[in-house]
XYZ file of C-alpha atoms in Angstrom:
212
model
C 161.309 163.350 121.214
C 161.375 161.800 117.843
C 162.175 158.112 119.003
C 158.778 158.633 121.789
C 157.036 159.679 118.924
C 157.889 156.757 116.375
C 157.257 154.271 119.207
C 153.726 155.874 119.889
C 152.930 155.596 116.374
C 153.776 152.006 116.269
C 151.836 151.121 119.352
C 148.713 152.907 117.505
C 149.200 150.886 114.233
C 149.370 147.542 116.238
C 146.120 148.270 118.389
C 144.341 149.181 115.033
C 145.357 146.044 113.455
C 144.334 143.947 116.408
C 140.812 145.691 116.292
C 140.405 145.080 112.779
C 141.172 141.286 113.369
C 138.592 141.119 116.360
C 135.695 142.831 114.459
C 134.159 140.114 112.165
C 132.894 141.146 108.868
C 129.091 140.927 107.854
C 129.238 137.782 105.815
C 131.352 135.964 108.620
C 128.900 137.002 111.223
C 125.821 135.679 108.997
C 127.604 132.611 108.310
C 128.112 132.043 112.269
C 124.391 132.795 112.994
C 123.213 130.120 110.685
C 123.598 126.742 112.262
C 124.551 123.933 109.711
C 121.463 121.897 108.664
C 122.028 118.127 109.750
C 121.302 115.415 107.400
C 118.781 112.943 108.553
C 119.318 109.567 107.576
C 116.271 107.186 107.486
C 116.304 103.528 107.554
C 113.382 102.814 105.528
C 113.266 101.701 101.862
C 110.610 101.759 99.246
C 109.475 98.391 99.598
C 108.477 99.053 103.413
C 106.291 101.908 102.178
C 104.316 99.540 100.222
C 103.337 97.327 103.275
C 100.078 98.306 105.322
C 100.265 101.698 106.859
C 99.983 100.076 110.527
C 103.236 98.442 110.307
C 105.314 101.472 109.402
C 108.198 102.427 111.459
C 108.940 106.111 112.662
C 111.777 106.271 109.793
C 109.196 105.335 107.268
C 106.436 107.718 108.644
C 109.359 110.438 108.093
C 110.196 109.422 104.827
C 106.660 109.225 103.537
C 106.285 112.925 104.787
C 109.428 113.951 102.876
C 107.930 111.922 99.681
C 104.442 114.060 100.264
C 106.677 117.273 100.013
C 106.793 118.211 103.813
C 110.536 117.523 104.704
C 110.153 119.915 107.573
C 108.012 117.499 109.610
C 110.597 114.479 109.444
C 112.326 115.640 112.523
C 109.136 116.058 114.478
C 107.815 112.770 113.434
C 110.955 111.102 114.454
C 111.356 113.203 117.526
C 107.652 111.804 118.536
C 108.583 108.288 117.500
C 105.376 108.392 115.220
C 104.532 105.076 113.955
C 101.937 104.005 111.246
C 99.389 103.547 113.931
C 99.999 106.969 115.210
C 99.797 108.293 111.870
C 96.310 106.483 111.483
C 94.974 108.534 114.486
C 96.563 111.848 113.639
C 93.846 114.554 113.230
C 93.888 118.006 111.476
C 93.823 119.784 114.797
C 96.910 117.673 115.917
C 98.811 118.531 112.677
C 98.360 122.398 113.283
C 98.969 122.521 117.195
C 101.649 120.072 117.620
C 103.129 119.800 114.344
C 102.878 123.449 112.915
C 101.143 122.868 109.698
C 99.496 126.186 109.541
C 97.951 125.881 106.131
C 94.568 124.250 106.134
C 94.936 122.702 102.710
C 98.239 121.321 103.714
C 96.451 119.672 106.558
C 93.818 118.173 104.583
C 96.193 116.983 102.202
C 97.795 114.792 104.788
C 94.834 113.689 106.611
C 92.947 112.548 103.244
C 96.290 110.624 102.165
C 96.458 108.767 105.318
C 92.594 107.818 104.893
C 93.065 106.764 101.260
C 95.916 104.549 102.449
C 93.975 103.003 105.061
C 91.025 102.328 102.669
C 93.297 100.614 100.209
C 94.992 98.406 102.905
C 91.651 97.333 104.322
C 90.430 96.474 100.566
C 93.913 94.620 100.042
C 93.574 92.852 103.494
C 89.989 91.617 102.650
C 91.219 90.398 99.304
C 93.946 88.394 100.833
C 91.741 86.725 103.463
C 89.604 85.581 100.629
C 92.408 83.962 98.706
C 93.850 82.402 101.848
C 90.384 80.839 102.431
C 90.210 79.536 99.029
C 93.717 78.113 99.050
C 92.698 76.190 102.259
C 89.135 74.937 100.759
C 90.500 73.671 97.672
C 92.368 70.962 99.078
C 89.992 70.033 101.618
C 87.321 69.606 98.814
C 89.831 67.188 96.847
C 90.235 65.415 99.753
C 86.585 64.872 100.181
C 86.019 64.063 96.785
C 88.685 61.282 97.113
C 87.301 59.691 100.455
C 83.835 59.705 98.955
C 85.162 57.665 95.734
C 87.087 55.424 98.020
C 84.421 54.682 100.451
C 81.486 55.154 98.190
C 80.139 51.611 99.091
C 80.292 52.011 102.767
C 78.664 55.545 102.490
C 75.917 54.013 100.892
C 75.505 51.294 103.444
C 75.538 53.745 106.221
C 72.972 56.145 104.511
C 70.745 53.082 104.012
C 71.077 52.170 107.685
C 70.545 56.022 108.473
C 67.275 56.082 106.585
C 65.743 52.683 108.200
C 66.563 54.518 111.565
C 64.745 57.461 110.682
C 61.810 55.416 109.450
C 61.655 53.281 112.483
C 61.938 56.619 114.938
C 59.114 58.381 112.963
C 57.078 56.035 110.800
C 54.934 57.660 108.110
C 51.492 58.153 109.030
C 48.939 55.765 107.417
C 46.372 57.188 104.745
C 42.943 58.278 106.028
C 40.719 55.531 104.818
C 37.517 56.306 106.628
C 34.220 54.845 105.204
C 32.070 57.541 103.094
C 28.535 58.135 105.203
C 25.449 57.306 103.082
C 24.426 60.022 100.919
C 27.830 61.649 100.390
C 30.506 61.307 97.782
C 33.919 60.860 97.485
C 35.894 62.759 94.874
C 38.512 60.157 94.917
C 36.058 57.289 94.036
C 33.679 59.262 92.078
C 36.013 61.345 90.256
C 38.499 60.684 87.550
C 39.926 57.838 89.693
C 36.598 56.128 89.847
C 38.237 52.850 88.296
C 40.694 52.482 90.648
C 39.705 49.841 93.202
C 36.420 48.784 91.669
C 35.367 46.214 89.132
C 36.394 47.117 85.593
C 33.264 48.115 83.525
C 32.201 45.862 80.603
C 33.284 46.650 77.273
C 30.780 47.796 75.258
C 31.021 46.519 71.643
C 30.545 49.285 69.148
C 27.786 48.552 66.740
C 28.542 49.138 63.214
C 25.977 49.730 60.414
C 26.448 47.299 57.610
C 26.682 48.842 54.432
C 23.479 48.713 52.141
């Protein structure tokens, strides 16, 4: 009887130890419930973020979101493969419904920042266009100046021939020299130019009084 009682006690103790091992502690259960956060590695450096917005890759868009203080958007942007062109078309409604940005202030911050970047990109693009145009124009002006100096005489002859050709094609109209009817005056003849085309008036000697 004593031997049976001892064996039963040992079995009960073993079952209790097995139950204690099977039941997890609260801390262990919480650790198992929380999944480990995976580190997202982005292939985008700071130099790429200085390029125009429309050239950004999905990694650069995700990096921009993290720099703006919204790291929770990185996974969503990468999952949708959102590029810079897609970010350009992003609206407040899309940020709320598709990306879960519930706060209105946050949505406006993201949208207005994108608009500001686009405005700067457009201004920078226009400036670059003018710079490229001037860089192309200056050598052309130099070549034109050199050609004009080298072929100055030939160009003068060509211009002279061109003027003669223009005069032969459309000769100037002769001046109207119709006779003036009797009783009428001609301002050209009777006015300040009365001496043109007429006999010169005889000079009148001035008489000087002799001193008495």
